[in-house]
Amino acid sequence: MMRFASLGSGSKGNATLITAADTAVLVDCGFSVKETLLRMARLDFAPERLTAILVTHEHGDHAKGVMALSRRLKVPVYMSAGTAIALDCIADVQVRVIDLHQSFALGDVHVHPVAVPHDAREACQFVLSFGEQRLGILTDLGHVTPHVVSAYQAVDALILEANHDPEMLAVGPYPPSLKRRVGGPLGHLSNGQSAELLSQIDLQRLQRVVISHISEQNNDLSLAESVLAAAIPGHEAKLQINLQDTGFDWCQIQPL
Ligand SMILES: [Zn+2]
Ligand SMILES: [Zn+2]
């Protein structure tokens, strides 16, 4: 059985836990080690169970605590060469450089990296599978590419970015350069772009969509939820929110 939970999501830090049989993977660690351990305890997760850390890209909200946590727990870190160079850790013994065109196994979990358009050196996201069960993690991309649409078909659960509402971003407090970055093709998905992705994927197996990386200043939770709900008629009850402070509690993928 595959289970997943979030330690928190948003521009101040992201980290997602996935467990399946004896494997436990952390995707990103944008919190300090102390904060990460506190949040793991909140989820009743024993840190010594961790098998590996996967990193999507070098931005601080995803990578801040990665190397320190890896050393503390003595677990390897998997990331693209570009991310390792950007984090200046390519020679670190704990780092395993991955090829974004190549799937690989981490114990019982199969990892399928997906390259995404984002303003980082070599950003990716991941689809993780355990037997037939597939969990997609998809945040930090400026637009949805055909490669993304095909990689996330028929997932059982999806952790999906709905970062901003374009109008709220336009009139919001960010300086013009940051507005252009966030709303641009290498920035973050708007509610509408996330809805567009949902409308393009096969919903047959879909059990859960966790709305994530929501901007606290340029979005509104109920607005994001309603825009995504409109894209998946009949499946609205599967939507759930991932918050910066509380993340979300364990969610188990049910066998079909
Ligand atoms: Zn981010
Ligand atoms: Zn980012």
Coordinates of N, CA, C and O in Angstrom, one line a residue, residues 22-168:
D22 N 8.7 -1.4 2.7 CA 9.8 -1.0 3.6 C 10.5 0.3 3.1 O 11.5 0.7 3.7
T23 N 10.0 0.9 2.1 CA 10.6 2.1 1.5 C 9.9 3.4 2.0 O 8.7 3.4 2.0
A24 N 10.7 4.4 2.3 CA 10.1 5.7 2.7 C 11.0 6.8 2.1 O 12.2 6.8 2.3
V25 N 10.3 7.6 1.2 CA 11.0 8.6 0.5 C 10.5 10.0 0.8 O 9.3 10.2 1.0
L26 N 11.5 10.9 0.9 CA 11.1 12.3 1.1 C 11.4 13.1 -0.2 O 12.5 13.0 -0.7
V27 N 10.3 13.7 -0.7 CA 10.6 14.5 -1.9 C 10.7 15.9 -1.5 O 9.7 16.5 -0.9
D28 N 11.9 16.5 -1.6 CA 12.2 17.9 -1.3 C 12.3 18.1 0.2 O 11.6 17.3 1.0
C29 N 13.0 19.0 0.7 CA 13.1 19.4 2.1 C 13.4 20.9 2.2 O 14.6 21.3 2.2
G30 N 12.4 21.7 2.1 CA 12.5 23.1 2.2 C 12.4 23.7 3.6 O 12.2 24.9 3.7
F31 N 12.6 22.8 4.6 CA 12.6 23.3 6.0 C 13.9 23.0 6.6 O 14.6 22.1 6.2
S32 N 14.2 23.6 7.7 CA 15.4 23.3 8.5 C 15.3 21.9 9.0 O 14.2 21.3 9.1
V33 N 16.4 21.3 9.4 CA 16.4 19.9 9.9 C 15.5 19.9 11.2 O 14.6 19.0 11.3
K34 N 15.6 20.9 12.0 CA 14.8 20.9 13.3 C 13.3 20.9 12.9 O 12.5 20.1 13.5
E35 N 12.9 21.8 12.0 CA 11.5 21.9 11.6 C 11.1 20.7 10.9 O 9.9 20.2 11.1
T36 N 11.9 20.1 10.1 CA 11.5 18.8 9.4 C 11.2 17.7 10.4 O 10.2 17.0 10.3
L37 N 12.1 17.6 11.4 CA 11.9 16.5 12.4 C 10.7 16.7 13.2 O 9.9 15.8 13.5
L38 N 10.4 18.0 13.5 CA 9.1 18.3 14.2 C 7.9 17.9 13.4 O 7.0 17.4 13.9
R39 N 8.0 18.3 12.1 CA 6.8 18.0 11.2 C 6.7 16.5 11.0 O 5.6 16.0 10.8
M40 N 7.8 15.8 10.9 CA 7.7 14.3 10.8 C 7.1 13.7 12.0 O 6.2 12.8 11.9
A41 N 7.4 14.2 13.2 CA 6.9 13.7 14.4 C 5.3 14.0 14.4 O 4.6 13.1 14.9
R42 N 4.9 15.1 13.9 CA 3.5 15.4 13.8 C 2.8 14.4 13.0 O 1.6 14.1 13.2
L43 N 3.5 13.8 12.0 CA 2.9 12.8 11.2 C 3.1 11.4 11.7 O 2.9 10.4 11.0
D44 N 3.7 11.3 12.9 CA 4.0 10.0 13.5 C 5.0 9.2 12.6 O 4.9 8.0 12.5
F45 N 5.9 9.9 11.9 CA 6.9 9.2 11.1 C 8.2 9.2 11.8 O 8.7 10.3 12.2
A46 N 8.8 8.0 11.9 CA 10.1 7.9 12.6 C 11.2 8.2 11.5 O 11.3 7.4 10.5
P47 N 12.0 9.2 11.7 CA 13.0 9.6 10.7 C 13.9 8.5 10.3 O 14.4 8.5 9.1
E48 N 14.3 7.6 11.2 CA 15.2 6.6 10.9 C 14.6 5.6 9.8 O 15.4 4.8 9.3
R49 N 13.4 5.7 9.6 CA 12.7 4.9 8.5 C 13.1 5.3 7.1 O 12.9 4.6 6.1
L50 N 13.6 6.6 7.0 CA 13.7 7.2 5.7 C 14.8 6.4 4.8 O 15.9 6.1 5.3
T51 N 14.5 6.2 3.6 CA 15.3 5.4 2.7 C 16.2 6.4 1.8 O 17.3 6.1 1.5
A52 N 15.5 7.5 1.4 CA 16.2 8.4 0.4 C 15.4 9.7 0.4 O 14.3 9.8 0.8
I53 N 16.2 10.7 -0.1 CA 15.6 12.0 -0.4 C 15.7 12.3 -1.9 O 16.7 12.1 -2.5
L54 N 14.6 12.7 -2.5 CA 14.6 13.1 -3.9 C 14.5 14.6 -3.9 O 13.7 15.2 -3.1
V55 N 15.2 15.3 -4.8 CA 15.1 16.7 -4.9 C 14.6 17.2 -6.3 O 15.2 16.7 -7.3
T56 N 13.6 18.0 -6.3 CA 13.1 18.5 -7.6 C 13.9 19.6 -8.3 O 14.1 19.6 -9.5
H57 N 14.4 20.5 -7.4 CA 15.3 21.6 -8.0 C 15.9 22.4 -6.8 O 15.5 22.1 -5.6
E58 N 16.7 23.3 -7.1 CA 17.6 23.9 -6.1 C 16.9 25.1 -5.3 O 17.5 25.6 -4.4
H59 N 15.8 25.5 -5.7 CA 15.2 26.6 -4.9 C 15.0 26.3 -3.4 O 14.7 25.2 -3.1
G60 N 15.3 27.3 -2.6 CA 15.3 27.1 -1.2 C 14.1 26.5 -0.6 O 14.2 25.7 0.4
D61 N 12.9 26.8 -1.1 CA 11.7 26.2 -0.6 C 11.6 24.7 -0.8 O 10.7 24.1 -0.4
H62 N 12.6 24.2 -1.6 CA 12.6 22.7 -1.8 C 13.9 22.1 -1.4 O 13.9 20.9 -1.1
A63 N 15.0 22.9 -1.3 CA 16.3 22.3 -1.0 C 17.0 22.7 0.3 O 18.0 22.2 0.6
K64 N 16.4 23.7 0.9 CA 17.1 24.3 2.1 C 17.6 23.3 3.1 O 18.8 23.4 3.5
G65 N 16.9 22.3 3.5 CA 17.3 21.4 4.5 C 17.9 20.0 4.0 O 18.2 19.2 4.8
V66 N 17.9 19.9 2.7 CA 18.2 18.6 2.1 C 19.6 18.0 2.5 O 19.6 16.9 3.0
M67 N 20.7 18.7 2.3 CA 22.0 18.1 2.6 C 22.2 17.9 4.1 O 22.7 16.9 4.5
A68 N 21.7 18.8 4.9 CA 21.9 18.6 6.4 C 21.0 17.4 6.8 O 21.5 16.6 7.7
L69 N 19.9 17.3 6.3 CA 19.0 16.1 6.7 C 19.6 14.8 6.2 O 19.6 13.8 7.0
S70 N 20.2 14.8 5.0 CA 20.8 13.7 4.5 C 22.0 13.2 5.4 O 22.1 12.0 5.7
R71 N 22.8 14.2 5.8 CA 23.9 13.8 6.7 C 23.4 13.3 8.1 O 23.9 12.4 8.6
R72 N 22.4 14.0 8.6 CA 21.9 13.7 9.9 C 21.3 12.2 9.9 O 21.6 11.4 10.8
L73 N 20.5 11.9 8.8 CA 19.9 10.6 8.8 C 20.7 9.5 8.0 O 20.2 8.4 7.9
K74 N 21.8 10.0 7.4 CA 22.6 9.1 6.6 C 21.9 8.4 5.5 O 21.9 7.2 5.3
V75 N 21.2 9.2 4.7 CA 20.4 8.7 3.6 C 20.9 9.4 2.3 O 21.3 10.6 2.3
P76 N 20.9 8.7 1.2 CA 21.3 9.3 -0.1 C 20.3 10.3 -0.6 O 19.1 10.2 -0.3
V77 N 20.8 11.2 -1.4 CA 20.0 12.3 -2.1 C 20.1 12.1 -3.6 O 21.2 12.1 -4.1
Y78 N 18.9 12.0 -4.2 CA 18.9 11.9 -5.7 C 18.4 13.2 -6.3 O 17.4 13.8 -5.9
M79 N 19.2 13.6 -7.3 CA 18.8 14.9 -8.0 C 19.5 14.9 -9.4 O 20.5 14.2 -9.6
S80 N 19.0 15.8 -10.2 CA 19.7 16.0 -11.6 C 21.0 16.6 -11.4 O 21.4 17.2 -10.4
A81 N 21.9 16.4 -12.4 CA 23.2 17.0 -12.4 C 23.1 18.5 -12.3 O 23.9 19.1 -11.5
G82 N 22.2 19.1 -13.0 CA 22.0 20.6 -12.9 C 21.7 21.0 -11.5 O 22.2 22.0 -11.0
T83 N 20.8 20.3 -10.8 CA 20.4 20.7 -9.5 C 21.6 20.5 -8.5 O 21.9 21.4 -7.7
A84 N 22.4 19.4 -8.7 CA 23.6 19.2 -7.9 C 24.6 20.3 -8.1 O 25.3 20.7 -7.1
I85 N 24.8 20.7 -9.3 CA 25.7 21.8 -9.6 C 25.2 23.1 -8.9 O 26.0 23.8 -8.3
A86 N 24.0 23.4 -9.1 CA 23.4 24.6 -8.5 C 23.5 24.6 -7.0 O 23.7 25.6 -6.4
L87 N 23.4 23.4 -6.4 CA 23.5 23.3 -4.9 C 24.9 23.2 -4.5 O 25.2 23.1 -3.3
D88 N 25.9 23.1 -5.4 CA 27.3 22.9 -5.2 C 27.6 21.7 -4.3 O 28.3 21.7 -3.3
C89 N 26.9 20.6 -4.6 CA 27.1 19.4 -3.8 C 27.4 18.2 -4.7 O 27.2 17.0 -4.2
I90 N 27.8 18.4 -5.9 CA 27.9 17.3 -6.9 C 28.9 16.2 -6.4 O 28.8 15.1 -6.7
A91 N 29.9 16.7 -5.7 CA 31.0 15.7 -5.2 C 30.6 15.1 -3.9 O 31.4 14.2 -3.4
D92 N 29.5 15.4 -3.3 CA 29.2 14.9 -2.0 C 28.9 13.4 -2.1 O 28.2 13.0 -3.0
V93 N 29.4 12.7 -1.1 CA 29.3 11.2 -1.2 C 27.8 10.8 -1.1 O 27.5 9.7 -1.6
Q94 N 27.0 11.6 -0.5 CA 25.6 11.2 -0.4 C 24.7 11.4 -1.7 O 23.6 11.0 -1.7
V95 N 25.3 12.2 -2.6 CA 24.5 12.6 -3.8 C 24.6 11.5 -4.9 O 25.6 11.0 -5.2
R96 N 23.4 11.2 -5.4 CA 23.3 10.3 -6.6 C 22.7 11.1 -7.7 O 21.6 11.5 -7.6
V97 N 23.5 11.3 -8.7 CA 23.0 12.1 -9.9 C 22.1 11.2 -10.7 O 22.4 10.1 -11.1
I98 N 20.9 11.8 -11.0 CA 19.9 11.0 -11.9 C 19.8 11.6 -13.3 O 20.1 12.8 -13.5
D99 N 19.4 10.7 -14.2 CA 19.2 11.1 -15.6 C 17.7 11.3 -15.7 O 16.9 10.4 -15.4
L100 N 17.3 12.5 -16.1 CA 15.8 12.8 -16.1 C 15.1 11.9 -17.2 O 13.9 11.9 -17.3
H101 N 15.8 11.2 -18.0 CA 15.2 10.4 -19.1 C 15.1 8.9 -18.6 O 14.7 8.1 -19.4
Q102 N 15.5 8.7 -17.4 CA 15.7 7.3 -16.9 C 14.9 7.1 -15.6 O 15.1 7.8 -14.6
S103 N 14.0 6.1 -15.6 CA 13.4 5.7 -14.4 C 14.3 4.9 -13.5 O 15.3 4.3 -14.1
F104 N 14.1 4.8 -12.2 CA 15.0 4.0 -11.4 C 14.2 3.5 -10.2 O 13.1 4.0 -9.9
A105 N 14.7 2.5 -9.5 CA 14.1 1.9 -8.3 C 14.7 2.4 -7.1 O 15.9 2.5 -7.0
L106 N 13.9 2.7 -6.1 CA 14.3 3.0 -4.7 C 13.6 2.0 -3.9 O 12.5 2.2 -3.5
G107 N 14.3 0.9 -3.6 CA 13.6 -0.2 -2.8 C 12.4 -0.6 -3.5 O 12.4 -1.0 -4.7
D108 N 11.2 -0.5 -2.9 CA 10.0 -1.0 -3.4 C 9.3 0.0 -4.3 O 8.3 -0.2 -4.9
V109 N 9.9 1.2 -4.4 CA 9.2 2.3 -5.2 C 10.0 2.6 -6.5 O 11.2 2.6 -6.5
H110 N 9.2 2.7 -7.5 CA 9.8 3.0 -8.8 C 9.6 4.5 -9.0 O 8.6 5.1 -8.8
V111 N 10.7 5.2 -9.5 CA 10.7 6.7 -9.6 C 10.9 7.0 -11.1 O 11.8 6.6 -11.7
H112 N 9.9 7.8 -11.5 CA 9.9 8.3 -12.9 C 10.1 9.8 -12.9 O 9.2 10.5 -12.6
P113 N 11.3 10.3 -13.2 CA 11.5 11.8 -13.2 C 10.9 12.4 -14.4 O 10.9 11.8 -15.5
V114 N 10.3 13.6 -14.3 CA 9.7 14.3 -15.4 C 10.3 15.7 -15.5 O 10.1 16.5 -14.5
A115 N 11.0 16.1 -16.6 CA 11.6 17.4 -16.7 C 10.5 18.4 -16.9 O 9.5 18.2 -17.5
V116 N 10.6 19.5 -16.2 CA 9.5 20.6 -16.2 C 10.1 22.0 -16.5 O 11.3 22.2 -16.2
P117 N 9.4 22.8 -17.2 CA 9.8 24.2 -17.4 C 9.7 25.1 -16.2 O 8.6 25.4 -15.8
H118 N 10.9 25.4 -15.6 CA 10.9 26.2 -14.4 C 12.2 26.9 -14.4 O 13.2 26.4 -14.9
D119 N 12.3 28.1 -13.7 CA 13.6 28.9 -13.8 C 14.6 28.4 -12.8 O 15.1 29.1 -11.9
A120 N 15.0 27.1 -12.9 CA 16.0 26.5 -12.2 C 16.9 25.8 -13.2 O 16.6 25.7 -14.4
R121 N 18.1 25.3 -12.7 CA 19.1 24.7 -13.6 C 18.7 23.5 -14.4 O 18.9 23.4 -15.6
E122 N 18.1 22.5 -13.7 CA 17.6 21.3 -14.4 C 16.5 20.7 -13.6 O 16.6 19.7 -12.9
A123 N 15.3 21.4 -13.6 CA 14.2 21.1 -12.7 C 13.5 19.9 -13.2 O 13.3 19.6 -14.4
C124 N 13.0 19.1 -12.2 CA 12.1 18.0 -12.6 C 11.0 17.8 -11.5 O 11.0 18.5 -10.5
Q125 N 10.1 17.0 -11.8 CA 9.1 16.5 -10.8 C 9.1 15.0 -10.9 O 9.8 14.4 -11.7
F126 N 8.2 14.4 -10.1 CA 8.3 12.9 -10.1 C 6.9 12.2 -10.1 O 5.9 12.7 -9.5
V127 N 6.9 11.1 -10.8 CA 5.8 10.1 -10.6 C 6.4 8.9 -9.9 O 7.4 8.4 -10.4
L128 N 5.8 8.6 -8.8 CA 6.3 7.4 -8.0 C 5.3 6.3 -8.1 O 4.1 6.5 -8.0
S129 N 5.8 5.1 -8.4 CA 4.9 4.0 -8.4 C 5.3 2.8 -7.5 O 6.5 2.6 -7.2
F130 N 4.3 2.1 -7.1 CA 4.4 0.9 -6.2 C 3.5 -0.1 -6.8 O 2.3 0.0 -6.6
G131 N 4.0 -1.1 -7.5 CA 3.1 -2.0 -8.2 C 2.3 -1.2 -9.2 O 2.8 -0.4 -10.0
E132 N 1.0 -1.4 -9.1 CA 0.1 -0.7 -10.1 C -0.2 0.7 -9.6 O -0.8 1.5 -10.4
Q133 N 0.1 1.1 -8.4 CA -0.3 2.4 -7.9 C 0.7 3.5 -8.3 O 1.9 3.3 -8.2
R134 N 0.1 4.6 -8.7 CA 0.9 5.7 -9.1 C 0.5 7.0 -8.5 O -0.6 7.4 -8.5
L135 N 1.6 7.7 -7.9 CA 1.4 9.0 -7.3 C 2.2 10.0 -8.1 O 3.4 9.9 -8.3
G136 N 1.5 11.1 -8.6 CA 2.2 12.2 -9.3 C 2.4 13.4 -8.4 O 1.5 13.7 -7.6
I137 N 3.6 13.9 -8.4 CA 3.9 15.2 -7.7 C 4.2 16.2 -8.8 O 5.1 15.9 -9.6
L138 N 3.5 17.3 -8.8 CA 3.7 18.3 -9.9 C 3.5 19.7 -9.4 O 2.4 20.2 -9.3
T139 N 4.6 20.3 -9.0 CA 4.6 21.7 -8.6 C 5.8 22.4 -9.3 O 6.6 21.8 -9.9
D140 N 5.8 23.7 -9.2 CA 7.0 24.5 -9.7 C 7.2 24.3 -11.2 O 8.3 23.8 -11.6
L141 N 6.2 24.6 -12.0 CA 6.4 24.7 -13.4 C 5.6 25.9 -14.0 O 4.5 26.2 -13.4
G142 N 6.1 26.5 -15.0 CA 5.5 27.7 -15.5 C 4.4 27.4 -16.5 O 3.5 28.3 -16.7
H143 N 4.4 26.3 -17.2 CA 3.4 25.9 -18.1 C 3.4 24.4 -18.2 O 4.3 23.7 -17.9
V144 N 2.2 23.9 -18.7 CA 2.1 22.4 -18.9 C 2.5 22.1 -20.3 O 2.0 22.6 -21.3
T145 N 3.5 21.2 -20.4 CA 4.0 20.7 -21.7 C 3.3 19.4 -22.1 O 2.8 18.7 -21.2
P146 N 3.4 19.0 -23.4 CA 2.9 17.7 -23.8 C 3.6 16.6 -23.0 O 2.9 15.6 -22.7
H147 N 4.9 16.7 -22.7 CA 5.6 15.7 -22.0 C 5.0 15.5 -20.6 O 4.8 14.4 -20.1
V148 N 4.6 16.6 -19.9 CA 4.0 16.6 -18.6 C 2.6 15.9 -18.7 O 2.3 15.0 -17.9
V149 N 1.8 16.3 -19.7 CA 0.5 15.7 -19.9 C 0.6 14.2 -20.0 O -0.1 13.4 -19.4
S150 N 1.6 13.7 -20.8 CA 1.6 12.3 -21.0 C 2.2 11.6 -19.8 O 1.8 10.5 -19.4
A151 N 3.1 12.2 -19.1 CA 3.7 11.5 -17.9 C 2.7 11.3 -16.7 O 2.9 10.4 -15.9
Y152 N 1.7 12.2 -16.6 CA 0.8 12.2 -15.5 C -0.5 11.5 -15.8 O -1.4 11.6 -15.0
Q153 N -0.6 10.8 -16.9 CA -1.8 10.1 -17.3 C -2.1 9.0 -16.2 O -1.2 8.3 -15.8
A154 N -3.4 8.9 -15.9 CA -3.9 7.7 -15.1 C -3.2 7.5 -13.8 O -2.9 6.4 -13.3
V155 N -2.8 8.6 -13.1 CA -2.3 8.5 -11.8 C -3.4 8.2 -10.8 O -4.6 8.6 -11.0
D156 N -3.1 7.6 -9.7 CA -4.1 7.3 -8.7 C -4.3 8.5 -7.7 O -5.4 8.7 -7.2
A157 N -3.2 9.2 -7.6 CA -3.3 10.5 -6.7 C -2.3 11.5 -7.3 O -1.3 11.1 -7.9
L158 N -2.7 12.8 -7.1 CA -1.9 13.8 -7.7 C -1.7 15.0 -6.8 O -2.7 15.5 -6.2
I159 N -0.5 15.3 -6.5 CA -0.2 16.5 -5.7 C 0.1 17.6 -6.7 O 1.1 17.5 -7.4
L160 N -0.8 18.6 -6.9 CA -0.7 19.5 -8.0 C -0.7 20.9 -7.6 O -1.5 21.4 -6.8
E161 N 0.2 21.7 -8.2 CA 0.4 23.1 -7.9 C -0.8 23.9 -8.5 O -1.2 23.7 -9.6
A162 N -1.4 24.8 -7.7 CA -2.3 25.8 -8.2 C -1.8 27.0 -7.4 O -2.3 27.4 -6.4
N163 N -0.8 27.7 -8.0 CA -0.1 28.7 -7.3 C -0.8 30.0 -7.1 O -0.9 30.6 -6.0
H164 N -1.4 30.5 -8.2 CA -1.9 31.9 -8.1 C -3.1 32.1 -9.0 O -3.4 31.3 -9.9
D165 N -3.9 33.1 -8.7 CA -4.9 33.6 -9.6 C -4.3 34.8 -10.3 O -3.8 35.7 -9.7
P166 N -4.3 34.8 -11.7 CA -3.6 35.8 -12.4 C -4.0 37.2 -12.1 O -3.2 38.1 -12.0
E167 N -5.3 37.4 -11.8 CA -5.8 38.8 -11.4 C -5.3 39.2 -10.1 O -4.8 40.4 -9.9
M168 N -5.3 38.3 -9.1 CA -4.8 38.6 -7.8 C -3.3 38.9 -7.9 O -2.8 39.8 -7.2

